[in-house]
Short mmCIF file of C-alpha atoms and ligand atoms in Angstrom, two decimals:
data_model
loop_
_atom_site.label_atom_id
_atom_site.label_comp_id
_atom_site.label_asym_id
_atom_site.label_seq_id
_atom_site.Cartn_x
_atom_site.Cartn_y
_atom_site.Cartn_z
CA UNK A 1 -70.03 22.78 -70.20
CA UNK A 2 -69.41 26.35 -68.31
CA UNK A 3 -65.86 27.84 -67.92
CA UNK A 4 -64.57 30.64 -66.37
CA UNK A 5 -63.32 33.04 -68.72
CA UNK A 6 -60.50 35.48 -67.44
CA UNK A 7 -61.46 37.98 -70.13
CA UNK A 8 -64.63 38.70 -69.18
CA UNK A 9 -64.23 37.56 -65.58
CA UNK A 10 -67.56 35.30 -65.44
CA UNK A 11 -68.18 31.82 -65.92
CA UNK A 12 -69.68 31.30 -69.33
CA UNK A 13 -71.64 28.73 -71.44
CA UNK A 14 -68.64 26.97 -73.21
CA UNK A 15 -69.56 27.35 -77.37
CA UNK A 16 -66.51 26.46 -79.52
CA UNK A 17 -65.93 27.99 -82.53
CA UNK A 18 -66.89 24.98 -84.24
CA UNK A 19 -69.66 22.76 -83.03
CA UNK A 20 -68.19 19.54 -81.62
CA UNK A 21 -64.61 20.54 -81.86
CA UNK A 22 -62.47 22.32 -79.45
CA UNK A 23 -59.02 23.61 -80.09
CA UNK A 24 -56.89 23.98 -77.03
CA UNK A 25 -53.33 25.74 -76.49
CA UNK A 26 -51.36 25.28 -73.22
CA UNK A 27 -48.59 27.12 -72.15
CA UNK A 28 -45.59 24.92 -71.90
CA UNK A 29 -42.44 24.35 -69.71
CA UNK A 30 -39.42 26.43 -70.12
CA UNK A 31 -37.10 23.69 -70.00
CA UNK A 32 -34.18 25.15 -67.95
CA UNK A 33 -34.96 23.80 -65.08
CA UNK A 34 -37.06 20.71 -62.91
CA UNK A 35 -40.49 20.32 -63.07
CA UNK A 36 -41.79 20.90 -59.76
CA UNK A 37 -45.03 20.63 -58.16
CA UNK A 38 -46.57 23.80 -59.30
CA UNK A 39 -45.83 22.66 -62.84
CA UNK A 40 -47.43 19.08 -61.98
CA UNK A 41 -50.46 20.59 -60.90
CA UNK A 42 -50.64 23.25 -63.85
CA UNK A 43 -50.43 20.22 -66.46
CA UNK A 44 -52.84 17.89 -64.43
CA UNK A 45 -55.46 20.43 -64.25
CA UNK A 46 -55.16 21.11 -68.13
CA UNK A 47 -55.18 17.28 -68.53
CA UNK A 48 -58.46 17.31 -66.41
CA UNK A 49 -59.77 19.85 -68.67
CA UNK A 50 -59.11 17.96 -71.62
CA UNK A 51 -60.27 14.84 -70.46
CA UNK A 52 -63.60 16.37 -69.32
CA UNK A 53 -64.17 17.89 -72.48
CA UNK A 54 -63.45 14.63 -74.24
CA UNK A 55 -65.74 12.76 -71.94
CA UNK A 56 -68.74 15.25 -72.83
CA UNK A 57 -68.23 14.26 -76.44
CA UNK A 58 -65.76 17.04 -78.13
CA UNK A 59 -63.16 16.20 -80.25
CA UNK A 60 -60.18 18.05 -78.69
CA UNK A 61 -56.64 19.25 -80.49
CA UNK A 62 -54.49 19.95 -77.78
CA UNK A 63 -51.20 21.59 -78.48
CA UNK A 64 -48.24 22.54 -76.18
CA UNK A 65 -45.15 24.28 -76.44
CA UNK A 66 -41.96 23.72 -75.30
CA UNK A 67 -39.72 26.89 -74.70
CA UNK A 68 -36.21 26.33 -75.11
CA UNK A 69 -35.09 29.60 -76.35
CA UNK A 70 -36.01 33.42 -75.62
CA UNK A 71 -37.65 33.19 -71.97
CA UNK A 72 -35.80 35.87 -69.89
CA UNK A 73 -35.50 35.47 -65.97
CA UNK A 74 -37.84 38.40 -65.90
CA UNK A 75 -41.11 37.99 -68.47
CA UNK A 76 -40.84 41.38 -69.01
CA UNK A 77 -37.53 41.33 -71.33
CA UNK A 78 -35.16 42.05 -68.35
CA UNK A 79 -32.25 39.43 -67.39
CA UNK A 80 -30.60 36.78 -69.09
CA UNK A 81 -32.03 33.91 -71.18
CA UNK A 82 -33.20 31.14 -68.76
CA UNK A 83 -31.83 28.39 -70.99
CA UNK A 84 -28.20 30.21 -70.95
CA UNK A 85 -28.44 30.61 -67.17
CA UNK A 86 -29.28 26.75 -66.98
CA UNK A 87 -26.28 26.13 -69.08
CA UNK A 88 -24.02 28.13 -67.18
CA UNK A 89 -25.27 26.73 -63.74
CA UNK A 90 -24.68 22.87 -64.94
CA UNK A 91 -21.78 23.22 -67.21
CA UNK A 92 -23.86 21.70 -70.14
CA UNK A 93 -24.29 23.28 -73.26
CA UNK A 94 -27.92 24.99 -73.81
CA UNK A 95 -29.18 22.26 -76.16
CA UNK A 96 -28.13 19.60 -73.56
CA UNK A 97 -30.09 21.48 -71.01
CA UNK A 98 -33.10 21.55 -73.06
CA UNK A 99 -33.11 17.99 -73.77
CA UNK A 100 -32.36 17.02 -70.32
CA UNK A 101 -35.04 18.88 -68.93
CA UNK A 102 -37.44 18.27 -71.50
CA UNK A 103 -36.87 14.53 -70.28
CA UNK A 104 -37.68 15.23 -66.87
CA UNK A 105 -40.96 17.04 -67.96
CA UNK A 106 -42.24 13.96 -69.99
CA UNK A 107 -41.23 11.52 -67.35
CA UNK A 108 -43.35 13.80 -64.73
CA UNK A 109 -46.21 13.88 -66.94
CA UNK A 110 -46.22 10.30 -67.98
CA UNK A 111 -46.13 9.56 -63.82
CA UNK A 112 -49.10 12.09 -63.34
CA UNK A 113 -50.93 10.12 -66.18
CA UNK A 114 -51.46 13.48 -67.94
CA UNK A 115 -51.70 12.68 -71.72
CA UNK A 116 -49.56 13.92 -74.22
CA UNK A 117 -50.75 16.97 -76.13
CA UNK A 118 -51.45 16.00 -79.89
CA UNK A 119 -48.80 18.35 -80.79
CA UNK A 120 -46.00 19.34 -78.95
CA UNK A 121 -44.09 22.01 -80.76
CA UNK A 122 -40.35 23.18 -79.51
CA UNK A 123 -39.54 26.76 -80.08
CA UNK A 124 -36.34 26.26 -81.81
CA UNK A 125 -38.02 24.15 -84.26
CA UNK A 126 -40.17 26.98 -85.25
CA UNK A 127 -38.11 30.03 -85.85
CA UNK A 128 -39.01 30.82 -89.41
CA UNK A 129 -42.80 30.90 -88.25
CA UNK A 130 -41.67 33.53 -85.68
CA UNK A 131 -39.65 35.56 -88.26
CA UNK A 132 -42.56 35.34 -90.51
CA UNK A 133 -45.01 36.59 -88.21
CA UNK A 134 -42.76 39.48 -87.06
CA UNK A 135 -42.38 40.77 -90.65
CA UNK A 136 -46.08 40.65 -91.10
CA UNK A 137 -46.36 42.89 -87.64
CA UNK A 138 -43.74 45.09 -89.09
CA UNK A 139 -45.56 45.33 -92.54
CA UNK A 140 -48.38 46.73 -90.77
CA UNK A 141 -46.69 49.02 -88.60
CA UNK A 142 -46.79 47.55 -85.23
CA UNK A 143 -43.02 47.27 -84.25
CA UNK A 144 -39.92 49.38 -84.23
CA UNK A 145 -36.38 48.39 -84.20
CA UNK A 146 -33.46 49.51 -82.00
CA UNK A 147 -29.94 48.66 -81.81
CA UNK A 148 -30.64 46.05 -79.54
CA UNK A 149 -34.22 44.40 -80.50
CA UNK A 150 -37.10 44.54 -82.58
CA UNK A 151 -40.07 45.85 -80.44
CA UNK A 152 -43.93 45.27 -80.44
CA UNK A 153 -45.34 49.38 -80.19
CA UNK A 154 -48.00 48.64 -77.52
CA UNK A 155 -49.58 51.91 -78.02
CA UNK A 156 -50.62 50.93 -81.46
CA UNK A 157 -52.62 48.25 -80.13
CA UNK A 158 -55.91 49.53 -78.68
CA UNK A 159 -57.13 46.52 -76.54
CA UNK A 160 -53.72 45.93 -75.22
CA UNK A 161 -54.70 45.93 -71.78
CA UNK A 162 -58.25 44.42 -72.40
CA UNK A 163 -57.15 40.88 -70.40
CA UNK A 164 -55.22 42.24 -67.73
CA UNK A 165 -57.45 45.26 -66.95
CA UNK A 166 -54.61 47.62 -65.97
CA UNK A 167 -54.06 50.86 -67.32
CA UNK A 168 -51.19 51.23 -69.74
CA UNK A 169 -50.42 54.43 -67.57
CA UNK A 170 -50.00 52.08 -64.65
CA UNK A 171 -47.54 50.08 -66.15
CA UNK A 172 -45.50 53.09 -67.03
CA UNK A 173 -45.36 53.80 -63.22
CA UNK A 174 -44.67 50.31 -62.16
CA UNK A 175 -41.40 49.94 -64.16
CA UNK A 176 -40.44 53.59 -63.96
CA UNK A 177 -37.51 53.05 -61.31
CA UNK A 178 -36.36 49.51 -62.79
CA UNK A 179 -33.16 49.59 -64.77
CA UNK A 180 -33.78 50.67 -68.36
CA UNK A 181 -31.72 48.07 -70.30
CA UNK A 182 -32.33 49.26 -73.89
CA UNK A 183 -32.44 53.37 -73.62
CA UNK A 184 -34.20 53.29 -77.01
CA UNK A 185 -37.15 51.34 -76.07
CA UNK A 186 -40.09 53.85 -76.51
CA UNK A 187 -42.93 52.62 -73.75
CA UNK A 188 -41.88 50.20 -70.80
CA UNK A 189 -44.59 47.76 -71.64
CA UNK A 190 -43.23 47.53 -75.45
CA UNK A 191 -41.93 44.11 -75.60
CA UNK A 192 -39.21 42.44 -77.67
CA UNK A 193 -40.03 40.29 -80.75
CA UNK A 194 -36.43 39.83 -81.74
CA UNK A 195 -33.46 40.03 -79.53
CA UNK A 196 -30.28 41.10 -81.85
CA UNK A 197 -27.22 39.17 -80.82
CA UNK A 198 -25.10 42.58 -79.47
CA UNK A 199 -24.88 44.04 -76.20
CA UNK A 200 -25.96 41.74 -72.87
CA UNK A 201 -26.68 39.06 -75.65
CA UNK A 202 -23.46 39.18 -77.67
CA UNK A 203 -22.39 35.95 -76.39
CA UNK A 204 -25.70 34.33 -76.96
CA UNK A 205 -25.25 30.54 -77.93
CA UNK A 206 -28.78 30.18 -79.80
CA UNK A 207 -28.91 32.43 -82.62
CA UNK A 208 -30.32 32.61 -86.16
CA UNK A 209 -30.27 34.84 -88.99
CA UNK A 210 -33.17 37.20 -89.50
CA UNK A 211 -33.90 40.38 -91.63
CA UNK A 212 -33.01 42.37 -88.34
CA UNK A 213 -29.74 40.59 -87.98
CA UNK A 214 -28.31 37.68 -86.00
CA UNK A 215 -30.45 37.01 -82.89
CA UNK A 216 -33.21 34.81 -81.30
CA UNK A 217 -36.72 35.38 -80.77
CA UNK A 218 -38.80 36.76 -77.94
CA UNK A 219 -40.55 34.29 -75.51
CA UNK A 220 -44.09 35.92 -76.42
CA UNK A 221 -43.61 35.54 -80.00
CA UNK A 222 -43.22 31.73 -79.94
CA UNK A 223 -46.50 31.09 -78.39
CA UNK A 224 -48.40 33.45 -81.07
CA UNK A 225 -46.46 31.58 -84.03
CA UNK A 226 -46.98 28.00 -82.82
CA UNK A 227 -50.54 28.34 -81.94
CA UNK A 228 -51.23 30.15 -85.11
CA UNK A 229 -49.52 27.33 -87.11
CA UNK A 230 -51.21 24.42 -85.43
CA UNK A 231 -54.69 25.93 -84.42
CA UNK A 232 -55.31 28.83 -87.06
CA UNK A 233 -56.01 32.42 -85.84
CA UNK A 234 -58.85 31.52 -83.47
CA UNK A 235 -58.24 29.14 -80.68
CA UNK A 236 -61.06 27.79 -78.18
CA UNK A 237 -59.22 27.46 -75.03
CA UNK A 238 -55.85 28.75 -74.04
CA UNK A 239 -54.75 28.04 -70.51
CA UNK A 240 -51.51 29.16 -68.42
CA UNK A 241 -50.79 29.95 -65.00
CA UNK A 242 -52.25 33.36 -63.44
CA UNK A 243 -48.73 35.01 -63.47
CA UNK A 244 -49.21 35.00 -67.50
CA UNK A 245 -52.28 37.40 -67.50
CA UNK A 246 -50.71 40.73 -67.40
CA UNK A 247 -47.45 40.22 -69.61
CA UNK A 248 -47.47 36.95 -71.57
CA UNK A 249 -51.07 36.45 -72.80
CA UNK A 250 -51.38 39.94 -72.92
CA UNK A 251 -48.47 40.31 -75.38
CA UNK A 252 -49.85 36.92 -77.02
CA UNK A 253 -53.20 38.45 -77.78
CA UNK A 254 -51.71 41.83 -79.14
CA UNK A 255 -49.18 40.00 -81.65
CA UNK A 256 -51.89 37.58 -82.71
CA UNK A 257 -54.95 39.82 -83.09
CA UNK A 258 -52.44 42.36 -84.79
CA UNK A 259 -51.06 40.17 -87.27
CA UNK A 260 -54.36 38.64 -88.25
CA UNK A 261 -56.89 41.09 -87.89
CA UNK A 262 -58.86 38.18 -86.53
CA UNK A 263 -60.73 39.05 -82.87
CA UNK A 264 -60.83 37.35 -80.34
CA UNK A 265 -57.47 35.16 -81.09
CA UNK A 266 -58.91 33.27 -77.87
CA UNK A 267 -62.43 32.75 -76.79
CA UNK A 268 -61.88 31.23 -73.48
CA UNK A 269 -58.95 32.23 -71.12
CA UNK A 270 -58.30 29.65 -68.76
CA UNK A 271 -56.23 30.45 -65.76
CA UNK A 272 -54.60 28.07 -63.12
CA UNK A 273 -53.69 29.76 -59.56
CA UNK A 274 -50.63 29.36 -57.63
CA UNK A 275 -49.40 26.29 -55.39
CA UNK A 276 -47.78 26.92 -52.00
CA UNK A 277 -45.76 24.47 -50.01
CA UNK A 278 -46.69 24.32 -46.40
CA UNK A 279 -47.98 27.88 -46.49
CA UNK A 280 -44.81 29.20 -48.35
CA UNK A 281 -43.93 30.22 -51.85
CA UNK A 282 -42.00 27.44 -53.62
CA UNK A 283 -38.21 28.50 -54.06
CA UNK A 284 -35.05 26.76 -54.14
CA UNK A 285 -33.73 28.90 -51.48
CA UNK A 286 -36.29 27.85 -48.87
CA UNK A 287 -35.30 24.01 -49.83
CA UNK A 288 -39.27 23.32 -50.52
CA UNK A 289 -38.83 22.89 -54.36
CA UNK A 290 -40.79 19.41 -54.61
CA UNK A 291 -40.34 17.14 -57.57
CA UNK A 292 -41.94 13.87 -58.79
CA UNK A 293 -38.87 12.13 -57.66
CA UNK A 294 -39.24 13.39 -54.12
CA UNK A 295 -42.85 12.45 -53.98
CA UNK A 296 -41.69 8.84 -55.14
CA UNK A 297 -38.46 8.64 -52.81
CA UNK A 298 -40.90 9.35 -49.66
CA UNK A 299 -42.89 6.55 -50.88
CA UNK A 300 -46.06 8.32 -51.89
CA UNK A 301 -47.92 7.52 -55.27
CA UNK A 302 -48.14 9.91 -58.12
CA UNK A 303 -51.78 8.76 -58.39
CA UNK A 304 -52.36 10.09 -54.91
CA UNK A 305 -50.81 13.44 -55.76
CA UNK A 306 -53.27 13.68 -58.50
CA UNK A 307 -56.14 12.85 -55.95
CA UNK A 308 -54.82 15.67 -53.85
CA UNK A 309 -54.64 18.18 -56.75
CA UNK A 310 -58.26 17.51 -57.48
CA UNK A 311 -59.31 18.45 -53.94
CA UNK A 312 -58.64 22.27 -54.77
CA UNK A 313 -60.39 23.96 -57.73
CA UNK A 314 -57.98 25.11 -60.32
CA UNK A 315 -59.11 28.79 -59.60
CA UNK A 316 -58.12 28.49 -55.83
CA UNK A 317 -54.62 28.64 -54.40
CA UNK A 318 -53.54 25.49 -53.21
CA UNK A 319 -51.55 24.87 -50.29
CA UNK A 320 -49.64 21.46 -50.27
CA UNK A 321 -48.82 19.79 -47.40
CA UNK A 322 -47.08 16.58 -46.57
CA UNK A 323 -49.72 15.40 -44.33
CA UNK A 324 -52.21 15.92 -46.56
CA UNK A 325 -50.79 13.77 -48.96
CA UNK A 326 -50.20 10.99 -46.50
CA UNK A 327 -53.96 11.19 -45.97
CA UNK A 328 -54.88 10.96 -49.36
CA UNK A 329 -52.22 8.15 -50.02
CA UNK A 330 -54.49 6.12 -47.45
CA UNK A 331 -57.64 7.01 -49.59
CA UNK A 332 -55.82 5.76 -52.87
CA UNK A 333 -54.48 2.66 -51.24
CA UNK A 334 -58.29 1.86 -50.13
CA UNK A 335 -59.86 2.58 -53.71
CA UNK A 336 -57.19 0.28 -54.86
CA UNK A 337 -58.19 -2.46 -52.97
CA UNK A 338 -61.89 -1.52 -53.46
CA UNK A 339 -61.86 -1.26 -56.98
CA UNK A 340 -59.50 -4.23 -58.08
CA UNK A 341 -62.29 -5.98 -59.07
CA UNK A 342 -64.49 -3.14 -60.57
CA UNK A 343 -65.18 -3.81 -64.46
CA UNK A 344 -66.62 -0.60 -65.62
CA UNK A 345 -68.51 -0.15 -68.91
CA UNK A 346 -69.12 2.29 -71.13
CA UNK A 347 -72.71 2.35 -69.92
CA UNK A 348 -71.27 2.84 -66.19
CA UNK A 349 -69.29 5.74 -67.21
CA UNK A 350 -72.23 7.49 -68.93
CA UNK A 351 -74.48 6.89 -65.80
CA UNK A 352 -71.62 7.63 -62.83
CA UNK A 353 -74.33 10.21 -61.70
CA UNK A 354 -76.23 13.51 -62.56
CA UNK A 355 -74.06 15.52 -59.60
CA UNK A 356 -70.91 14.16 -61.03
CA UNK A 357 -71.35 15.22 -64.43
CA UNK A 358 -72.64 18.51 -63.29
CA UNK A 359 -70.18 19.07 -60.92
CA UNK A 360 -67.43 18.97 -63.84
CA UNK A 361 -69.66 20.81 -66.43
CA UNK A 362 -69.63 23.57 -63.53
CA UNK A 363 -66.15 25.12 -64.54
CA UNK A 364 -64.52 22.23 -63.76
CA UNK A 365 -65.59 21.87 -59.91
CA UNK A 366 -63.33 18.48 -59.20
CA UNK A 367 -63.80 19.30 -55.26
CA UNK A 368 -67.43 18.46 -55.83
CA UNK A 369 -66.91 15.86 -58.32
CA UNK A 370 -64.47 13.98 -55.76
CA UNK A 371 -67.16 14.46 -52.96
CA UNK A 372 -69.45 12.69 -54.86
CA UNK A 373 -67.15 9.96 -56.13
CA UNK A 374 -66.77 9.32 -52.14
CA UNK A 375 -70.45 9.31 -51.97
CA UNK A 376 -70.72 6.44 -54.89
CA UNK A 377 -68.04 4.57 -53.09
CA UNK A 378 -70.24 4.70 -49.49
CA UNK A 379 -73.22 3.66 -51.43
CA UNK A 380 -71.17 0.27 -52.95
CA UNK A 381 -71.54 1.50 -56.56
CA UNK A 382 -67.73 0.38 -57.40
CA UNK A 383 -68.08 0.12 -61.46
CA UNK A 384 -69.49 3.97 -61.19
CA UNK A 385 -66.82 5.27 -59.10
CA UNK A 386 -63.82 3.34 -61.48
CA UNK A 387 -65.40 4.83 -64.12
CA UNK A 388 -65.33 8.31 -62.86
CA UNK A 389 -61.87 7.98 -61.89
CA UNK A 390 -60.89 7.19 -65.14
CA UNK A 391 -62.43 10.13 -66.60
CA UNK A 392 -60.28 12.32 -63.96
CA UNK A 393 -57.24 10.18 -65.15
CA UNK A 394 -56.69 8.33 -62.04
CA UNK A 395 -55.47 4.76 -62.53
CA UNK A 396 -56.06 2.35 -59.80
CA UNK A 397 -54.40 -0.80 -60.88
CA UNK A 398 -51.07 0.28 -61.04
CA UNK A 399 -48.77 -0.52 -57.82
CA UNK A 400 -46.53 2.28 -56.36
CA UNK A 401 -43.02 2.40 -57.11
CA UNK A 402 -40.58 1.23 -54.52
CA UNK A 403 -39.16 3.84 -52.97
CA UNK A 404 -35.48 4.51 -53.02
CA UNK A 405 -34.00 3.09 -49.92
CA UNK A 406 -32.73 5.64 -47.28
CA UNK A 407 -28.98 4.35 -47.35
CA UNK A 408 -28.76 4.90 -51.14
CA UNK A 409 -29.94 8.41 -50.62
CA UNK A 410 -27.65 9.21 -47.97
CA UNK A 411 -24.62 8.02 -50.15
CA UNK A 412 -25.96 9.96 -53.25
CA UNK A 413 -25.91 13.08 -50.67
CA UNK A 414 -22.46 12.18 -49.57
CA UNK A 415 -21.44 12.21 -53.42
CA UNK A 416 -23.21 15.64 -53.93
CA UNK A 417 -21.32 16.97 -50.95
CA UNK A 418 -18.09 15.24 -52.44
CA UNK A 419 -18.49 17.19 -55.71
CA UNK A 420 -19.37 20.18 -54.22
CA UNK A 421 -15.84 20.62 -52.53
CA UNK A 422 -14.29 19.06 -55.55
CA UNK A 423 -13.25 15.69 -54.04
CA UNK A 424 -13.69 14.13 -57.33
CA UNK A 425 -12.10 10.88 -56.10
CA UNK A 426 -14.76 10.53 -53.20
CA UNK A 427 -17.18 11.25 -55.83
CA UNK A 428 -16.36 8.62 -58.04
CA UNK A 429 -16.15 5.97 -55.44
CA UNK A 430 -19.52 6.95 -53.77
CA UNK A 431 -21.12 6.73 -57.30
CA UNK A 432 -19.81 3.17 -57.94
CA UNK A 433 -20.75 2.01 -54.46
CA UNK A 434 -24.30 3.13 -55.77
CA UNK A 435 -24.13 1.76 -58.85
CA UNK A 436 -22.91 -1.83 -57.18
CA UNK A 437 -26.02 -1.61 -55.18
CA UNK A 438 -28.03 -1.33 -58.33
CA UNK A 439 -28.90 2.19 -58.57
CA UNK A 440 -28.07 5.00 -60.93
CA UNK A 441 -27.45 8.46 -60.16
CA UNK A 442 -28.31 11.20 -63.01
CA UNK A 443 -26.69 14.71 -62.24
CA UNK A 444 -28.69 17.70 -62.51
CA UNK A 445 -27.82 21.19 -62.17
CA UNK A 446 -27.27 22.89 -58.63
CA UNK A 447 -25.63 19.63 -57.10
CA UNK A 448 -29.28 18.39 -57.37
CA UNK A 449 -29.41 14.74 -58.49
CA UNK A 450 -31.83 11.98 -59.25
CA UNK A 451 -31.54 8.36 -58.32
CA UNK A 452 -33.07 5.90 -60.49
CA UNK A 453 -33.15 1.88 -59.83
CA UNK A 454 -31.13 0.04 -62.50
CA UNK A 455 -33.41 -1.96 -64.85
ZN1 ZN B 501 -47.32 30.89 -73.89
#
């Protein structure tokens, strides 16, 4: 197996710390909003990596966090806590927001046939681990405390910019013009380990006692503390989006290596590229914020989406288009029909083809692996095709879910509009009509909703 390592900027031979075993930490979702297409792609590709490693005979331990506190709207300690923002927007408590969006995340992963991590850890369940880690960093002289927070002093950690390749001086210039939220902060790149419940966070809902006062942890310390707890000081593979390189993962390295004196904290850094929709960045204001429910509502099968994801290499930026999905859906339906009678065996999986194996072993070249699958299909080697799709996590036996009928969607949209204009009587009446026809509405934030068929 060969993998591109962001640390060295090279495709390297994969050699784990312990032969035959792989520890894999994947940065998980911040559960304050719906799981969208970008997330679906990221976790699907994590899953393909895990399945590929397992197929190659490695014993994988896969850990993923759920961030339910401390992730601010700006990764570099600015703005407000995303969970608090989600609560304010939806009128729910932060705990309800976390639970609601964690559930949506789980449902989305299930639909995409993403294997659940062996350990899924919530930040709020690991506050003592984080406090212990901050205390260790403090003892070693890597921190300083202001009236507002406890910071990691980046100038004390010589390898701070190793992953990003940026110069610390550049970081200083880049943020010079931004609003300084804490005048006692020494260097703009210093990042918060612990936020005190004072000033802009005086009303912060989630808070815990600590040696530095009542407060809550920073986002970065969560991943260092939880990865250390479940995987130890050395991790073979750590994944995340490329946006995590300059701040989140850079900070994780600093915290973990400073605390344990072990280097490297991570052997292979794997980063996923962005996803655009119809050529544009996905955002709520553009109305192109697509969820798994949107995919299903339009009658597409999540496995067709998975197939579409695999057509782009994980390090390439992907441009999602509805027409491309429609094309892949046709292919998927064809596969479903052809493969319904295939009964692959272990032997088939081991002998799919040299090209297929080599493609996956070559930094997870899924586009080439898929091309080989279609070549095998043309040759009529259906058992091999079935086994290959299985390795990539594409199931063919399941029938696509029935799409929600248009008139039900329209009623739900009308209801959302009624709620917006505070016509609650009308909203209730529309909800009843929808329920009478066998569907249920679940309200999300921003007047978004989900429709599910009653069972
Ligand atoms: Zn993380």
